[in-house]
Amino acid sequence: MFELQLMSPESQVEALCDALDALGALSVSVEDADAQTDAEQALFGEPGMPPPKEGWQRSRILALFESREAAQSALDLLLVQDFFADCQVLGIQHVPEQDWVRLTQSQFAPMEVTPDFWIVPTWHEPPAQARTVIRLDPGLAFGTGTHPTTRMCLRWIATNRHSAHLSRVLDYGCGSGILAIGAAKFGATDVDAIDIDPAAVESSVLNAQANHVVIKTGLPESVSGVYQTVLANILATPLKVLAPLLWSHVAQGGNLVLAGILARQADELIEAYAPYCALQVTDTEDGWILMTAKNS
């Protein structure tokens, strides 16, 4: 494999990426050329907020080709295009052969939730201190335990393992199904894992089978009745929209557990849920918060 490396101003990133794709690039990636410097830019996108930009002020574009000749041919065609005038050629580099599976696996190590509760990829042995283990590999759906929001939800589940809160559980926006699986691991007898994405539903089924637990999966229209615990690890804006729906499924004496919320968004969530319950922050990690409310 050979990698064509280019520098592009923000205004030309989209045109350049489209051209590389049309010229047969196997993959095209865009990086901040000023990453790890004082000029580094953070680009975020979230529902209800302006969409992220296509690239950074100085974007490094990396395009992978099957051969040096293919990379050079693509470059020759780019050089005569008007939109390439402000771009820069960084070079063509040979990409050494690697065991990409092993390289990917090396980036995912066992993840501690609590001292005796761990998330462990299938290619690792569980730590000696692990008493409860979720076996989970990176896949199509969000939620491998590496994100603070997932860990905080799982910590809440582990902390409430001996309570009645885990009798009937709803994981709304289940992604990989990791929260539903965690609840089942700690004794929940009736667990529903719900997502709008059929791929997430399928992923949850497979992950539950791999962990030898039973959960029910489906799309949002399959939710019915009330639950002792309703978990929703999504993002702040959809959580606000879903406030009446989520609260309607919390049983008397039950708990609502929300994540995917930045610390600066706490007041927005408190206001959105004020007609239904009194949300409070019960955990924090790396700028993210966990918010809970009890239907007393």
PDB file of C-alpha atoms in Angstrom:
ATOM      1  CA  MET A   1       0.000   0.000   0.000  1.00  0.00           C
ATOM      2  CA  PHE A   2       1.074   3.591  -0.660  1.00  0.00           C
ATOM      3  CA  GLU A   3      -0.182   6.709   1.094  1.00  0.00           C
ATOM      4  CA  LEU A   4      -0.537  10.026  -0.705  1.00  0.00           C
ATOM      5  CA  GLN A   5      -0.155  12.841   1.832  1.00  0.00           C
ATOM      6  CA  LEU A   6      -1.545  16.297   1.106  1.00  0.00           C
ATOM      7  CA  MET A   7      -2.094  19.562   2.973  1.00  0.00           C
ATOM      8  CA  SER A   8      -5.327  21.438   2.346  1.00  0.00           C
ATOM      9  CA  PRO A   9      -6.981  24.614   3.603  1.00  0.00           C
ATOM     10  CA  GLU A  10     -10.389  24.133   5.203  1.00  0.00           C
ATOM     11  CA  SER A  11     -12.214  25.455   2.124  1.00  0.00           C
ATOM     12  CA  GLN A  12     -10.869  22.713  -0.166  1.00  0.00           C
ATOM     13  CA  VAL A  13     -11.111  19.659   2.082  1.00  0.00           C
ATOM     14  CA  GLU A  14     -14.459  18.395   0.805  1.00  0.00           C
ATOM     15  CA  ALA A  15     -13.592  18.853  -2.884  1.00  0.00           C
ATOM     16  CA  LEU A  16     -10.217  17.189  -2.422  1.00  0.00           C
ATOM     17  CA  CYS A  17     -11.658  14.200  -0.546  1.00  0.00           C
ATOM     18  CA  ASP A  18     -14.367  13.725  -3.187  1.00  0.00           C
ATOM     19  CA  ALA A  19     -11.738  13.855  -5.940  1.00  0.00           C
ATOM     20  CA  LEU A  20      -9.510  11.303  -4.204  1.00  0.00           C
ATOM     21  CA  ASP A  21     -12.460   8.969  -3.790  1.00  0.00           C
ATOM     22  CA  ALA A  22     -13.286   9.311  -7.489  1.00  0.00           C
ATOM     23  CA  LEU A  23      -9.637   8.647  -8.366  1.00  0.00           C
ATOM     24  CA  GLY A  24      -9.689   5.230  -6.715  1.00  0.00           C
ATOM     25  CA  ALA A  25      -8.354   5.866  -3.224  1.00  0.00           C
ATOM     26  CA  LEU A  26      -8.995   2.875  -0.969  1.00  0.00           C
ATOM     27  CA  SER A  27      -9.497   5.199   1.981  1.00  0.00           C
ATOM     28  CA  VAL A  28      -9.262   8.916   2.712  1.00  0.00           C
ATOM     29  CA  SER A  29      -8.729  10.387   6.185  1.00  0.00           C
ATOM     30  CA  VAL A  30      -8.516  13.979   7.374  1.00  0.00           C
ATOM     31  CA  GLU A  31      -6.408  15.099  10.347  1.00  0.00           C
ATOM     32  CA  ASP A  32      -5.709  18.385  12.068  1.00  0.00           C
ATOM     33  CA  ALA A  33      -2.247  19.386  10.815  1.00  0.00           C
ATOM     34  CA  ASP A  34      -1.817  21.381  14.032  1.00  0.00           C
ATOM     35  CA  ALA A  35      -2.761  18.557  16.406  1.00  0.00           C
ATOM     36  CA  GLN A  36      -0.786  18.470  19.654  1.00  0.00           C
ATOM     37  CA  THR A  37       0.161  22.141  19.264  1.00  0.00           C
ATOM     38  CA  ASP A  38      -1.280  25.386  20.616  1.00  0.00           C
ATOM     39  CA  ALA A  39      -3.061  25.849  17.272  1.00  0.00           C
ATOM     40  CA  GLU A  40      -5.021  22.581  17.580  1.00  0.00           C
ATOM     41  CA  GLN A  41      -8.756  22.954  16.893  1.00  0.00           C
ATOM     42  CA  ALA A  42     -11.571  20.900  18.404  1.00  0.00           C
ATOM     43  CA  LEU A  43     -14.414  20.068  16.016  1.00  0.00           C
ATOM     44  CA  PHE A  44     -17.585  18.677  17.606  1.00  0.00           C
ATOM     45  CA  GLY A  45     -21.082  17.991  16.393  1.00  0.00           C
ATOM     46  CA  GLU A  46     -24.211  17.296  18.417  1.00  0.00           C
ATOM     47  CA  PRO A  47     -27.923  17.283  17.607  1.00  0.00           C
ATOM     48  CA  GLY A  48     -29.292  20.801  17.927  1.00  0.00           C
ATOM     49  CA  MET A  49     -25.884  22.405  17.445  1.00  0.00           C
ATOM     50  CA  PRO A  50     -24.195  23.654  14.250  1.00  0.00           C
ATOM     51  CA  PRO A  51     -22.726  20.768  12.240  1.00  0.00           C
ATOM     52  CA  PRO A  52     -18.967  20.261  12.505  1.00  0.00           C
ATOM     53  CA  LYS A  53     -16.821  21.712   9.746  1.00  0.00           C
ATOM     54  CA  GLU A  54     -15.466  19.504   6.977  1.00  0.00           C
ATOM     55  CA  GLY A  55     -11.911  20.046   8.137  1.00  0.00           C
ATOM     56  CA  TRP A  56      -9.471  22.191  10.061  1.00  0.00           C
ATOM     57  CA  GLN A  57      -7.805  25.424   8.965  1.00  0.00           C
ATOM     58  CA  ARG A  58      -4.814  23.291   7.993  1.00  0.00           C
ATOM     59  CA  SER A  59      -5.925  19.743   7.250  1.00  0.00           C
ATOM     60  CA  ARG A  60      -3.612  16.859   6.503  1.00  0.00           C
ATOM     61  CA  ILE A  61      -5.295  14.489   4.040  1.00  0.00           C
ATOM     62  CA  LEU A  62      -4.086  10.910   3.780  1.00  0.00           C
ATOM     63  CA  ALA A  63      -5.224   8.781   0.844  1.00  0.00           C
ATOM     64  CA  LEU A  64      -4.355   5.093   0.573  1.00  0.00           C
ATOM     65  CA  PHE A  65      -3.700   3.476  -2.834  1.00  0.00           C
ATOM     66  CA  GLU A  66      -2.838  -0.047  -3.964  1.00  0.00           C
ATOM     67  CA  SER A  67       0.398   0.988  -5.679  1.00  0.00           C
ATOM     68  CA  ARG A  68       2.798   3.895  -6.005  1.00  0.00           C
ATOM     69  CA  GLU A  69       1.756   4.226  -9.651  1.00  0.00           C
ATOM     70  CA  ALA A  70      -1.907   4.621  -8.683  1.00  0.00           C
ATOM     71  CA  ALA A  71      -1.010   7.243  -6.064  1.00  0.00           C
ATOM     72  CA  GLN A  72       1.181   9.151  -8.533  1.00  0.00           C
ATOM     73  CA  SER A  73      -1.475   9.020 -11.243  1.00  0.00           C
ATOM     74  CA  ALA A  74      -4.053  10.452  -8.841  1.00  0.00           C
ATOM     75  CA  LEU A  75      -1.629  13.194  -7.813  1.00  0.00           C
ATOM     76  CA  ASP A  76      -0.862  14.109 -11.439  1.00  0.00           C
ATOM     77  CA  LEU A  77      -4.568  14.599 -12.100  1.00  0.00           C
ATOM     78  CA  LEU A  78      -5.051  16.640  -8.924  1.00  0.00           C
ATOM     79  CA  LEU A  79      -2.191  19.003  -9.734  1.00  0.00           C
ATOM     80  CA  VAL A  80      -3.970  20.391 -12.812  1.00  0.00           C
ATOM     81  CA  GLN A  81      -7.275  21.057 -11.005  1.00  0.00           C
ATOM     82  CA  ASP A  82      -8.206  24.641 -10.112  1.00  0.00           C
ATOM     83  CA  PHE A  83      -9.260  23.683  -6.564  1.00  0.00           C
ATOM     84  CA  PHE A  84      -5.764  22.286  -5.881  1.00  0.00           C
ATOM     85  CA  ALA A  85      -4.085  25.682  -6.230  1.00  0.00           C
ATOM     86  CA  ASP A  86      -3.944  26.321  -2.470  1.00  0.00           C
ATOM     87  CA  CYS A  87      -3.093  22.731  -1.565  1.00  0.00           C
ATOM     88  CA  GLN A  88       0.343  21.280  -0.907  1.00  0.00           C
ATOM     89  CA  VAL A  89       1.900  17.892  -1.695  1.00  0.00           C
ATOM     90  CA  LEU A  90       3.617  16.313   1.308  1.00  0.00           C
ATOM     91  CA  GLY A  91       4.702  13.167  -0.512  1.00  0.00           C
ATOM     92  CA  ILE A  92       3.943   9.531  -1.240  1.00  0.00           C
ATOM     93  CA  GLN A  93       4.952   7.043   1.439  1.00  0.00           C
ATOM     94  CA  HIS A  94       5.113   3.263   1.421  1.00  0.00           C
ATOM     95  CA  VAL A  95       2.908   1.742   4.130  1.00  0.00           C
ATOM     96  CA  PRO A  96       4.656  -1.282   5.677  1.00  0.00           C
ATOM     97  CA  GLU A  97       2.756  -4.554   5.917  1.00  0.00           C
ATOM     98  CA  GLN A  98       1.194  -4.986   9.349  1.00  0.00           C
ATOM     99  CA  ASP A  99      -1.052  -7.386  11.181  1.00  0.00           C
ATOM    100  CA  TRP A 100      -3.942  -4.939  11.273  1.00  0.00           C
ATOM    101  CA  VAL A 101      -6.115  -7.240  13.389  1.00  0.00           C
ATOM    102  CA  ARG A 102      -3.432  -7.520  16.069  1.00  0.00           C
ATOM    103  CA  LEU A 103      -2.743  -3.784  15.872  1.00  0.00           C
ATOM    104  CA  THR A 104      -6.423  -2.984  16.379  1.00  0.00           C
ATOM    105  CA  GLN A 105      -6.745  -5.446  19.230  1.00  0.00           C
ATOM    106  CA  SER A 106      -3.742  -3.917  20.997  1.00  0.00           C
ATOM    107  CA  GLN A 107      -5.696  -0.664  21.349  1.00  0.00           C
ATOM    108  CA  PHE A 108      -8.402  -2.315  23.473  1.00  0.00           C
ATOM    109  CA  ALA A 109      -7.310  -3.564  26.884  1.00  0.00           C
ATOM    110  CA  PRO A 110      -9.496  -4.709  29.800  1.00  0.00           C
ATOM    111  CA  MET A 111     -11.395  -1.740  31.237  1.00  0.00           C
ATOM    112  CA  GLU A 112     -12.099  -1.360  34.959  1.00  0.00           C
ATOM    113  CA  VAL A 113     -15.586  -0.205  35.946  1.00  0.00           C
ATOM    114  CA  THR A 114     -15.172  -0.974  39.639  1.00  0.00           C
ATOM    115  CA  PRO A 115     -12.339  -2.978  41.250  1.00  0.00           C
ATOM    116  CA  ASP A 116     -14.287  -6.226  40.771  1.00  0.00           C
ATOM    117  CA  PHE A 117     -16.261  -5.337  37.599  1.00  0.00           C
ATOM    118  CA  TRP A 118     -14.427  -5.275  34.257  1.00  0.00           C
ATOM    119  CA  ILE A 119     -15.121  -5.067  30.530  1.00  0.00           C
ATOM    120  CA  VAL A 120     -12.792  -7.468  28.737  1.00  0.00           C
ATOM    121  CA  PRO A 121     -12.285  -8.026  24.975  1.00  0.00           C
ATOM    122  CA  THR A 122     -12.459 -11.674  23.965  1.00  0.00           C
ATOM    123  CA  TRP A 123      -8.746 -11.807  23.143  1.00  0.00           C
ATOM    124  CA  HIS A 124      -7.769 -10.907  26.738  1.00  0.00           C
ATOM    125  CA  GLU A 125      -7.923 -12.916  29.937  1.00  0.00           C
ATOM    126  CA  PRO A 126      -9.938 -11.218  32.708  1.00  0.00           C
ATOM    127  CA  PRO A 127      -7.879  -9.660  35.517  1.00  0.00           C
ATOM    128  CA  ALA A 128      -7.563 -11.820  38.639  1.00  0.00           C
ATOM    129  CA  GLN A 129      -9.642  -9.386  40.709  1.00  0.00           C
ATOM    130  CA  ALA A 130     -12.577  -9.407  38.279  1.00  0.00           C
ATOM    131  CA  ARG A 131     -15.690 -10.998  39.781  1.00  0.00           C
ATOM    132  CA  THR A 132     -18.119  -9.730  37.155  1.00  0.00           C
ATOM    133  CA  VAL A 133     -17.011  -9.557  33.522  1.00  0.00           C
ATOM    134  CA  ILE A 134     -18.657  -8.280  30.352  1.00  0.00           C
ATOM    135  CA  ARG A 135     -17.029  -9.745  27.249  1.00  0.00           C
ATOM    136  CA  LEU A 136     -17.246  -7.111  24.521  1.00  0.00           C
ATOM    137  CA  ASP A 137     -15.285  -6.421  21.330  1.00  0.00           C
ATOM    138  CA  PRO A 138     -15.379  -3.230  19.243  1.00  0.00           C
ATOM    139  CA  GLY A 139     -18.217  -3.446  16.737  1.00  0.00           C
ATOM    140  CA  LEU A 140     -20.800  -1.564  14.716  1.00  0.00           C
ATOM    141  CA  ALA A 141     -22.628   0.000  17.660  1.00  0.00           C
ATOM    142  CA  PHE A 142     -21.539   2.589  20.210  1.00  0.00           C
ATOM    143  CA  GLY A 143     -20.577   1.408  23.691  1.00  0.00           C
ATOM    144  CA  THR A 144     -17.433  -0.583  24.481  1.00  0.00           C
ATOM    145  CA  GLY A 145     -16.870   0.818  27.956  1.00  0.00           C
ATOM    146  CA  THR A 146     -14.071   3.158  26.952  1.00  0.00           C
ATOM    147  CA  HIS A 147     -16.220   6.299  27.175  1.00  0.00           C
ATOM    148  CA  PRO A 148     -16.837   7.974  30.563  1.00  0.00           C
ATOM    149  CA  THR A 149     -20.611   8.058  30.025  1.00  0.00           C
ATOM    150  CA  THR A 150     -20.754   4.277  29.622  1.00  0.00           C
ATOM    151  CA  ARG A 151     -18.537   3.660  32.640  1.00  0.00           C
ATOM    152  CA  MET A 152     -20.624   5.961  34.851  1.00  0.00           C
ATOM    153  CA  CYS A 153     -23.835   4.134  33.911  1.00  0.00           C
ATOM    154  CA  LEU A 154     -22.211   0.783  34.605  1.00  0.00           C
ATOM    155  CA  ARG A 155     -20.887   2.049  37.952  1.00  0.00           C
ATOM    156  CA  TRP A 156     -24.424   3.070  38.878  1.00  0.00           C
ATOM    157  CA  ILE A 157     -25.668  -0.413  37.983  1.00  0.00           C
ATOM    158  CA  ALA A 158     -22.912  -2.064  40.015  1.00  0.00           C
ATOM    159  CA  THR A 159     -23.564   0.205  43.006  1.00  0.00           C
ATOM    160  CA  ASN A 160     -27.278  -0.656  42.953  1.00  0.00           C
ATOM    161  CA  ARG A 161     -26.762  -4.364  42.379  1.00  0.00           C
ATOM    162  CA  HIS A 162     -28.404  -5.395  45.660  1.00  0.00           C
ATOM    163  CA  SER A 163     -31.475  -3.183  45.329  1.00  0.00           C
ATOM    164  CA  ALA A 164     -34.869  -3.727  43.756  1.00  0.00           C
ATOM    165  CA  HIS A 165     -33.919  -1.177  41.075  1.00  0.00           C
ATOM    166  CA  LEU A 166     -32.618  -3.967  38.857  1.00  0.00           C
ATOM    167  CA  SER A 167     -35.759  -6.099  38.673  1.00  0.00           C
ATOM    168  CA  ARG A 168     -37.098  -4.594  35.427  1.00  0.00           C
ATOM    169  CA  VAL A 169     -34.708  -2.397  33.411  1.00  0.00           C
ATOM    170  CA  LEU A 170     -35.020  -0.358  30.204  1.00  0.00           C
ATOM    171  CA  ASP A 171     -31.862   0.540  28.270  1.00  0.00           C
ATOM    172  CA  TYR A 172     -33.112   3.222  25.861  1.00  0.00           C
ATOM    173  CA  GLY A 173     -30.605   3.869  23.065  1.00  0.00           C
ATOM    174  CA  CYS A 174     -28.779   0.643  23.809  1.00  0.00           C
ATOM    175  CA  GLY A 175     -26.003   0.814  21.186  1.00  0.00           C
ATOM    176  CA  SER A 176     -23.971  -2.347  21.792  1.00  0.00           C
ATOM    177  CA  GLY A 177     -26.314  -3.404  24.589  1.00  0.00           C
ATOM    178  CA  ILE A 178     -23.590  -3.016  27.194  1.00  0.00           C
ATOM    179  CA  LEU A 179     -25.813  -1.385  29.845  1.00  0.00           C
ATOM    180  CA  ALA A 180     -28.549  -3.968  29.389  1.00  0.00           C
ATOM    181  CA  ILE A 181     -25.960  -6.737  29.647  1.00  0.00           C
ATOM    182  CA  GLY A 182     -24.486  -5.131  32.768  1.00  0.00           C
ATOM    183  CA  ALA A 183     -27.927  -4.999  34.387  1.00  0.00           C
ATOM    184  CA  ALA A 184     -28.542  -8.659  33.549  1.00  0.00           C
ATOM    185  CA  LYS A 185     -25.123  -9.604  34.923  1.00  0.00           C
ATOM    186  CA  PHE A 186     -26.087  -8.034  38.239  1.00  0.00           C
ATOM    187  CA  GLY A 187     -29.364  -9.872  38.530  1.00  0.00           C
ATOM    188  CA  ALA A 188     -31.970  -7.946  36.539  1.00  0.00           C
ATOM    189  CA  THR A 189     -34.572 -10.485  35.499  1.00  0.00           C
ATOM    190  CA  ASP A 190     -36.437  -8.463  32.857  1.00  0.00           C
ATOM    191  CA  VAL A 191     -34.264  -6.246  30.619  1.00  0.00           C
ATOM    192  CA  ASP A 192     -35.344  -4.399  27.465  1.00  0.00           C
ATOM    193  CA  ALA A 193     -32.648  -2.993  25.144  1.00  0.00           C
ATOM    194  CA  ILE A 194     -34.088  -0.465  22.692  1.00  0.00           C
ATOM    195  CA  ASP A 195     -32.536   1.499  19.834  1.00  0.00           C
ATOM    196  CA  ILE A 196     -33.651   3.326  16.689  1.00  0.00           C
ATOM    197  CA  ASP A 197     -30.808   1.663  14.723  1.00  0.00           C
ATOM    198  CA  PRO A 198     -31.472  -1.944  13.636  1.00  0.00           C
ATOM    199  CA  ALA A 199     -27.701  -2.554  13.568  1.00  0.00           C
ATOM    200  CA  ALA A 200     -27.527  -1.651  17.262  1.00  0.00           C
ATOM    201  CA  VAL A 201     -30.397  -4.021  18.019  1.00  0.00           C
ATOM    202  CA  GLU A 202     -28.614  -6.829  16.178  1.00  0.00           C
ATOM    203  CA  SER A 203     -25.338  -6.020  17.945  1.00  0.00           C
ATOM    204  CA  SER A 204     -27.083  -6.137  21.323  1.00  0.00           C
ATOM    205  CA  VAL A 205     -28.511  -9.586  20.578  1.00  0.00           C
ATOM    206  CA  LEU A 206     -25.107 -10.990  19.628  1.00  0.00           C
ATOM    207  CA  ASN A 207     -23.335  -9.399  22.589  1.00  0.00           C
ATOM    208  CA  ALA A 208     -25.951 -10.697  25.027  1.00  0.00           C
ATOM    209  CA  GLN A 209     -25.528 -14.218  23.626  1.00  0.00           C
ATOM    210  CA  ALA A 210     -21.744 -13.945  23.974  1.00  0.00           C
ATOM    211  CA  ASN A 211     -22.208 -12.977  27.617  1.00  0.00           C
ATOM    212  CA  HIS A 212     -24.739 -15.731  28.341  1.00  0.00           C
ATOM    213  CA  VAL A 213     -27.468 -13.364  29.501  1.00  0.00           C
ATOM    214  CA  VAL A 214     -31.040 -12.939  28.341  1.00  0.00           C
ATOM    215  CA  ILE A 215     -32.303  -9.520  27.240  1.00  0.00           C
ATOM    216  CA  LYS A 216     -35.168  -8.464  25.010  1.00  0.00           C
ATOM    217  CA  THR A 217     -34.315  -6.166  22.117  1.00  0.00           C
ATOM    218  CA  GLY A 218     -36.297  -4.049  19.715  1.00  0.00           C
ATOM    219  CA  LEU A 219     -37.119  -0.675  18.222  1.00  0.00           C
ATOM    220  CA  PRO A 220     -38.686   2.142  20.312  1.00  0.00           C
ATOM    221  CA  GLU A 221     -42.255   1.147  19.482  1.00  0.00           C
ATOM    222  CA  SER A 222     -41.739  -2.132  21.352  1.00  0.00           C
ATOM    223  CA  VAL A 223     -41.359  -0.388  24.744  1.00  0.00           C
ATOM    224  CA  SER A 224     -44.308  -0.902  27.076  1.00  0.00           C
ATOM    225  CA  GLY A 225     -45.126  -0.525  30.736  1.00  0.00           C
ATOM    226  CA  VAL A 226     -42.967   0.824  33.537  1.00  0.00           C
ATOM    227  CA  TYR A 227     -39.517  -0.114  34.797  1.00  0.00           C
ATOM    228  CA  GLN A 228     -37.700   0.068  38.117  1.00  0.00           C
ATOM    229  CA  THR A 229     -34.741   1.581  36.236  1.00  0.00           C
ATOM    230  CA  VAL A 230     -34.715   3.500  32.948  1.00  0.00           C
ATOM    231  CA  LEU A 231     -31.209   4.048  31.519  1.00  0.00           C
ATOM    232  CA  ALA A 232     -30.532   6.422  28.623  1.00  0.00           C
ATOM    233  CA  ASN A 233     -26.956   7.116  27.557  1.00  0.00           C
ATOM    234  CA  ILE A 234     -27.493   9.276  24.470  1.00  0.00           C
ATOM    235  CA  LEU A 235     -26.770  13.022  24.145  1.00  0.00           C
ATOM    236  CA  ALA A 236     -28.153  16.107  25.878  1.00  0.00           C
ATOM    237  CA  THR A 237     -30.422  17.352  23.088  1.00  0.00           C
ATOM    238  CA  PRO A 238     -32.305  14.080  22.427  1.00  0.00           C
ATOM    239  CA  LEU A 239     -32.505  13.496  26.188  1.00  0.00           C
ATOM    240  CA  LYS A 240     -34.347  16.817  26.533  1.00  0.00           C
ATOM    241  CA  VAL A 241     -36.764  15.903  23.726  1.00  0.00           C
ATOM    242  CA  LEU A 242     -37.353  12.468  25.251  1.00  0.00           C
ATOM    243  CA  ALA A 243     -38.053  13.774  28.786  1.00  0.00           C
ATOM    244  CA  PRO A 244     -41.819  13.025  28.898  1.00  0.00           C
ATOM    245  CA  LEU A 245     -41.390   9.646  27.195  1.00  0.00           C
ATOM    246  CA  LEU A 246     -38.556   8.411  29.401  1.00  0.00           C
ATOM    247  CA  TRP A 247     -40.202   9.571  32.627  1.00  0.00           C
ATOM    248  CA  SER A 248     -43.486   7.910  31.664  1.00  0.00           C
ATOM    249  CA  HIS A 249     -41.705   4.549  31.837  1.00  0.00           C
ATOM    250  CA  VAL A 250     -40.259   5.031  35.349  1.00  0.00           C
ATOM    251  CA  ALA A 251     -42.206   3.029  37.927  1.00  0.00           C
ATOM    252  CA  GLN A 252     -43.215   4.414  41.320  1.00  0.00           C
ATOM    253  CA  GLY A 253     -40.101   4.196  43.469  1.00  0.00           C
ATOM    254  CA  GLY A 254     -37.979   3.653  40.358  1.00  0.00           C
ATOM    255  CA  ASN A 255     -34.955   5.499  39.017  1.00  0.00           C
ATOM    256  CA  LEU A 256     -34.140   7.455  35.877  1.00  0.00           C
ATOM    257  CA  VAL A 257     -30.436   7.376  34.927  1.00  0.00           C
ATOM    258  CA  LEU A 258     -29.240   9.733  32.182  1.00  0.00           C
ATOM    259  CA  ALA A 259     -25.804  10.081  30.573  1.00  0.00           C
ATOM    260  CA  GLY A 260     -24.197  11.575  27.485  1.00  0.00           C
ATOM    261  CA  ILE A 261     -24.313  14.966  29.185  1.00  0.00           C
ATOM    262  CA  LEU A 262     -21.489  17.478  29.475  1.00  0.00           C
ATOM    263  CA  ALA A 263     -21.087  19.204  32.842  1.00  0.00           C
ATOM    264  CA  ARG A 264     -22.012  22.567  31.297  1.00  0.00           C
ATOM    265  CA  GLN A 265     -25.346  21.098  30.133  1.00  0.00           C
ATOM    266  CA  ALA A 266     -26.595  20.152  33.614  1.00  0.00           C
ATOM    267  CA  ASP A 267     -28.901  23.168  34.021  1.00  0.00           C
ATOM    268  CA  GLU A 268     -30.481  22.541  30.606  1.00  0.00           C
ATOM    269  CA  LEU A 269     -31.397  18.988  31.608  1.00  0.00           C
ATOM    270  CA  ILE A 270     -32.652  20.023  35.035  1.00  0.00           C
ATOM    271  CA  GLU A 271     -34.966  22.561  33.385  1.00  0.00           C
ATOM    272  CA  ALA A 272     -36.196  20.108  30.725  1.00  0.00           C
ATOM    273  CA  TYR A 273     -37.082  17.471  33.331  1.00  0.00           C
ATOM    274  CA  ALA A 274     -38.404  19.875  35.993  1.00  0.00           C
ATOM    275  CA  PRO A 275     -42.094  19.237  35.082  1.00  0.00           C
ATOM    276  CA  TYR A 276     -41.559  15.528  35.803  1.00  0.00           C
ATOM    277  CA  CYS A 277     -38.764  15.065  38.342  1.00  0.00           C
ATOM    278  CA  ALA A 278     -35.807  16.634  40.125  1.00  0.00           C
ATOM    279  CA  LEU A 279     -32.647  15.598  38.317  1.00  0.00           C
ATOM    280  CA  GLN A 280     -29.354  15.742  40.164  1.00  0.00           C
ATOM    281  CA  VAL A 281     -25.732  15.050  39.282  1.00  0.00           C
ATOM    282  CA  THR A 282     -24.587  11.823  40.920  1.00  0.00           C
ATOM    283  CA  ASP A 283     -21.290  11.089  39.136  1.00  0.00           C
ATOM    284  CA  THR A 284     -18.695  12.950  37.061  1.00  0.00           C
ATOM    285  CA  GLU A 285     -15.772  11.908  34.872  1.00  0.00           C
ATOM    286  CA  ASP A 286     -13.622  13.835  32.398  1.00  0.00           C
ATOM    287  CA  GLY A 287     -16.124  16.667  31.956  1.00  0.00           C
ATOM    288  CA  TRP A 288     -19.128  14.326  31.584  1.00  0.00           C
ATOM    289  CA  ILE A 289     -21.842  13.844  34.189  1.00  0.00           C
ATOM    290  CA  LEU A 290     -24.379  11.229  35.238  1.00  0.00           C
ATOM    291  CA  MET A 291     -27.795  12.568  36.242  1.00  0.00           C
ATOM    292  CA  THR A 292     -30.435  10.637  38.150  1.00  0.00           C
ATOM    293  CA  ALA A 293     -33.911  11.120  39.569  1.00  0.00           C
ATOM    294  CA  LYS A 294     -36.173   8.970  41.733  1.00  0.00           C
ATOM    295  CA  ASN A 295     -39.913   8.625  41.211  1.00  0.00           C
ATOM    296  CA  SER A 296     -40.797   8.827  44.892  1.00  0.00           C
TER     297      SER A 296
END
